[in-house]
mmCIF file of C-alpha atoms in Angstrom:
data_model
loop_
_atom_site.group_PDB
_atom_site.id
_atom_site.type_symbol
_atom_site.label_atom_id
_atom_site.label_comp_id
_atom_site.label_asym_id
_atom_site.label_seq_id
_atom_site.Cartn_x
_atom_site.Cartn_y
_atom_site.Cartn_z
ATOM 1 C CA HIS A 1 199.708 55.323 -21.428
ATOM 2 C CA THR A 2 201.939 52.326 -20.916
ATOM 3 C CA ARG A 3 199.214 50.477 -19.030
ATOM 4 C CA ALA A 4 196.776 50.695 -21.964
ATOM 5 C CA TYR A 5 199.460 49.602 -24.427
ATOM 6 C CA VAL A 6 200.548 46.638 -22.311
ATOM 7 C CA LYS A 7 196.961 45.602 -21.645
ATOM 8 C CA GLN A 8 196.089 45.708 -25.349
ATOM 9 C CA TRP A 9 199.214 44.104 -26.808
ATOM 10 C CA HIS A 10 200.786 42.014 -24.056
ATOM 11 C CA ALA A 11 197.966 40.926 -21.750
ATOM 12 C CA ASN A 12 198.753 37.236 -22.151
ATOM 13 C CA ASP A 13 202.511 37.111 -22.453
ATOM 14 C CA GLU A 14 205.691 37.174 -20.380
ATOM 15 C CA PHE A 15 206.207 40.911 -20.830
ATOM 16 C CA TYR A 16 202.970 41.621 -18.965
ATOM 17 C CA LEU A 17 204.392 39.947 -15.861
ATOM 18 C CA LYS A 18 207.709 41.814 -16.159
ATOM 19 C CA TYR A 19 205.778 45.059 -16.578
ATOM 20 C CA GLN A 20 203.656 44.397 -13.489
ATOM 21 C CA ASP A 21 206.771 43.604 -11.443
ATOM 22 C CA LYS A 22 208.441 46.818 -12.618
ATOM 23 C CA ILE A 23 205.348 48.900 -11.784
ATOM 24 C CA THR A 24 205.276 47.367 -8.320
ATOM 25 C CA SER A 25 208.965 47.906 -7.610
ATOM 26 C CA SER A 26 209.060 51.413 -9.123
ATOM 27 C CA PHE A 27 205.775 52.860 -7.896
ATOM 28 C CA VAL A 28 203.626 50.668 -5.661
ATOM 29 C CA ASP A 29 206.403 49.902 -3.177
ATOM 30 C CA SER A 30 207.868 53.416 -3.304
ATOM 31 C CA SER A 31 207.168 55.904 -0.517
ATOM 32 C CA VAL A 32 208.275 58.706 -2.878
ATOM 33 C CA SER A 33 205.705 57.672 -5.481
ATOM 34 C CA LYS A 34 202.910 57.258 -2.946
ATOM 35 C CA MET A 35 203.758 60.571 -1.272
ATOM 36 C CA THR A 36 203.711 62.379 -4.621
ATOM 37 C CA LEU A 37 200.322 60.962 -5.579
ATOM 38 C CA ASP A 38 198.825 61.445 -2.120
ATOM 39 C CA LEU A 39 200.151 65.007 -1.949
ATOM 40 C CA ARG A 40 198.521 65.727 -5.305
ATOM 41 C CA ASN A 41 195.215 64.455 -3.909
ATOM 42 C CA TYR A 42 195.713 66.444 -0.715
ATOM 43 C CA LEU A 43 196.277 69.618 -2.731
ATOM 44 C CA ILE A 44 193.154 68.971 -4.799
ATOM 45 C CA HIS A 45 190.888 68.262 -1.814
ATOM 46 C CA ARG A 46 192.408 70.425 0.913
ATOM 47 C CA GLY A 47 194.385 73.094 -0.905
ATOM 48 C CA LEU A 48 197.898 74.254 -0.121
ATOM 49 C CA PRO A 49 199.076 73.124 3.320
ATOM 50 C CA PRO A 50 200.816 75.480 5.713
ATOM 51 C CA SER A 51 204.260 75.979 4.281
ATOM 52 C CA THR A 52 207.491 77.787 4.849
ATOM 53 C CA ILE A 53 209.718 79.391 2.270
ATOM 54 C CA ARG A 54 213.391 79.517 3.106
ATOM 55 C CA GLU A 55 215.612 81.774 1.091
ATOM 56 C CA ARG A 56 219.368 81.964 1.137
ATOM 57 C CA PHE A 57 221.319 84.687 -0.614
ATOM 58 C CA GLU A 58 225.090 84.716 -0.542
ATOM 59 C CA ILE A 59 226.104 88.290 -1.152
ATOM 60 C CA GLY A 60 229.352 88.810 -2.998
ATOM 61 C CA THR A 61 229.294 85.424 -4.733
ATOM 62 C CA ASN A 62 228.087 84.299 -8.109
ATOM 63 C CA LYS A 63 225.848 81.671 -6.530
ATOM 64 C CA PRO A 64 222.164 81.974 -7.410
ATOM 65 C CA PRO A 65 219.728 82.414 -4.543
ATOM 66 C CA GLU A 66 218.545 79.206 -2.914
ATOM 67 C CA ILE A 67 214.797 78.999 -2.356
ATOM 68 C CA LYS A 68 213.151 76.067 -0.584
ATOM 69 C CA ILE A 69 209.459 75.340 -0.122
ATOM 70 C CA LEU A 70 208.818 73.265 2.980
ATOM 71 C CA PHE A 71 205.525 71.744 4.061
ATOM 72 C CA ARG A 72 204.793 71.268 7.743
ATOM 73 C CA ALA A 73 203.939 67.598 8.070
ATOM 74 C CA SER A 74 202.190 67.918 11.441
ATOM 75 C CA SER A 75 199.533 70.200 9.950
ATOM 76 C CA MET A 76 198.682 67.635 7.273
ATOM 77 C CA THR A 77 198.343 64.424 9.296
ATOM 78 C CA ASP A 78 194.631 64.797 10.072
ATOM 79 C CA TRP A 79 193.737 64.093 6.438
ATOM 80 C CA LYS A 80 192.450 60.535 5.968
ATOM 81 C CA GLY A 81 193.832 60.155 2.428
ATOM 82 C CA TRP A 82 197.440 59.397 3.346
ATOM 83 C CA SER A 83 198.659 55.905 2.483
ATOM 84 C CA SER A 84 200.941 54.084 4.885
ATOM 85 C CA LYS A 85 203.855 54.766 2.518
ATOM 86 C CA SER A 86 203.139 58.521 2.620
ATOM 87 C CA LYS A 87 202.942 58.505 6.391
ATOM 88 C CA GLU A 88 206.272 56.669 6.399
ATOM 89 C CA TYR A 89 207.769 59.331 4.083
ATOM 90 C CA MET A 90 206.592 62.204 6.305
ATOM 91 C CA LYS A 91 207.859 60.468 9.420
ATOM 92 C CA GLU A 92 211.295 59.938 7.833
ATOM 93 C CA HIS A 93 211.533 63.634 6.888
ATOM 94 C CA GLY A 94 210.659 65.110 10.267
ATOM 95 C CA SER A 95 208.508 68.120 11.014
ATOM 96 C CA HIS A 96 208.945 69.652 7.543
ATOM 97 C CA PHE A 97 209.617 68.147 4.167
ATOM 98 C CA GLU A 98 210.919 69.945 1.126
ATOM 99 C CA LEU A 99 208.923 69.839 -2.083
ATOM 100 C CA LYS A 100 211.761 70.028 -4.639
ATOM 101 C CA PRO A 101 213.613 66.816 -3.623
ATOM 102 C CA LEU A 102 210.309 64.923 -3.536
ATOM 103 C CA VAL A 103 209.469 66.034 -7.073
ATOM 104 C CA ALA A 104 213.033 65.339 -8.266
ATOM 105 C CA GLU A 105 213.003 61.822 -6.793
ATOM 106 C CA TYR A 106 209.635 61.103 -8.381
ATOM 107 C CA GLN A 107 210.866 62.416 -11.724
ATOM 108 C CA ASN A 108 213.840 60.047 -11.466
ATOM 109 C CA LEU A 109 211.503 57.115 -10.779
ATOM 110 C CA VAL A 110 209.370 57.952 -13.799
ATOM 111 C CA SER A 111 212.365 58.568 -16.093
ATOM 112 C CA SER A 112 213.986 55.337 -15.011
ATOM 113 C CA PHE A 113 210.758 53.441 -15.629
ATOM 114 C CA TYR A 114 210.332 54.869 -19.137
ATOM 115 C CA LYS A 115 213.961 54.082 -20.019
ATOM 116 C CA TRP A 116 213.386 50.493 -18.878
ATOM 117 C CA PHE A 117 210.088 50.291 -20.786
ATOM 118 C CA SER A 118 211.602 51.659 -23.986
ATOM 119 C CA SER A 119 214.605 49.361 -23.755
ATOM 120 C CA GLU A 120 212.401 46.312 -23.178
ATOM 121 C CA LEU A 121 210.180 47.118 -26.152
ATOM 122 C CA HIS A 122 213.174 47.823 -28.363
ATOM 123 C CA GLU A 123 214.728 44.482 -27.457
ATOM 124 C CA MET A 124 211.420 42.652 -27.850
ATOM 125 C CA HIS A 125 210.818 44.123 -31.320
ATOM 126 C CA LYS A 126 214.444 44.195 -32.441
ATOM 127 C CA ASN A 127 213.850 42.083 -35.570
ATOM 128 C CA GLU A 128 210.824 44.089 -36.633
ATOM 129 C CA LEU A 129 212.719 47.353 -36.138
ATOM 130 C CA GLU A 130 215.617 46.058 -38.251
ATOM 131 C CA GLN A 131 213.152 45.031 -40.966
ATOM 132 C CA LEU A 132 211.557 48.481 -40.802
ATOM 133 C CA GLU A 133 214.937 50.177 -41.263
ATOM 134 C CA ALA A 134 215.708 47.911 -44.247
ATOM 135 C CA LEU A 135 212.353 48.794 -45.808
ATOM 136 C CA LYS A 136 213.010 52.500 -45.248
ATOM 137 C CA ARG A 137 216.346 52.180 -47.062
ATOM 138 C CA GLN A 138 214.681 50.310 -49.936
ATOM 139 C CA LEU A 139 211.980 52.962 -50.214
ATOM 140 C CA SER A 140 214.582 55.729 -50.218
ATOM 141 C CA ASN A 141 216.511 53.969 -52.988
ATOM 142 C CA LEU A 142 213.329 53.443 -55.010
ATOM 143 C CA ARG A 143 212.416 57.113 -54.705
ATOM 144 C CA ARG A 144 215.916 58.207 -55.721
ATOM 145 C CA ASN A 145 215.980 55.813 -58.696
ATOM 146 C CA SER A 146 212.450 56.773 -59.681
ATOM 147 C CA ALA A 147 213.310 60.467 -59.644
ATOM 148 C CA ASN A 148 216.483 59.855 -61.675
ATOM 149 C CA ASN A 149 214.548 57.779 -64.206
ATOM 150 C CA TRP A 150 211.854 60.417 -64.466
ATOM 151 C CA PHE A 151 214.410 63.151 -65.173
ATOM 152 C CA LYS A 152 216.135 60.946 -67.784
ATOM 153 C CA SER A 153 212.798 60.204 -69.469
ATOM 154 C CA PHE A 154 211.814 63.867 -69.423
ATOM 155 C CA ALA A 155 215.193 64.865 -70.831
ATOM 156 C CA SER A 156 214.951 62.344 -73.679
ATOM 157 C CA LEU A 157 211.381 63.436 -74.527
ATOM 158 C CA THR A 158 212.261 67.111 -74.597
ATOM 159 C CA GLY A 159 215.617 66.627 -76.267
ATOM 160 C CA THR A 160 217.450 68.277 -73.397
ATOM 161 C CA GLY A 161 219.305 65.188 -72.290
#
C-alpha cells in the first residue's frame, strides 16, 4: 500500500529516497523480516514443518498456561527458498525456533515502519492539514449559522418567532 502511494505521489522527490532507505533498514536488511516472508513461502509450498508444542501449566497459581510452538530448523534446511538472512536467523536460534517471538518481532518492525511513515507524511503535509482543519471549522460555522438563519426565517414566516 505504501509502495503504490510513494510511487504515485513521490517518485521524483526527496521523500522517495528516505522511504527507500527506511524500507531497506526495516525490512531488506532484517533477518526477522526475511525469515517471516520466507517462512510464509515455505508454508505455502511445503506445508507445516515438523514442529513441537511445549506446554507449561503451573498448578496452584493464577498464571495462564504457557504454550509454545517450535519449528525444527534442521528439518527445513533442504528447501531452496531460504534467503541468506533466513538461514542466518535459523542458525542464531539453534535446533528449534519459536514462532510467537518471530511474529511479535515482525509485528514490531511493521508497526514501527507505519508510525515512521505516518509521522513523515504528517510533517510533510503539515500546512495542508492545518488548512483542512481551518476549512472544517469554517464549514461547521457556516452550517450552524445557516441552520440558525433558517429557523429564524421559518419562525418569522409562520409567526412563531
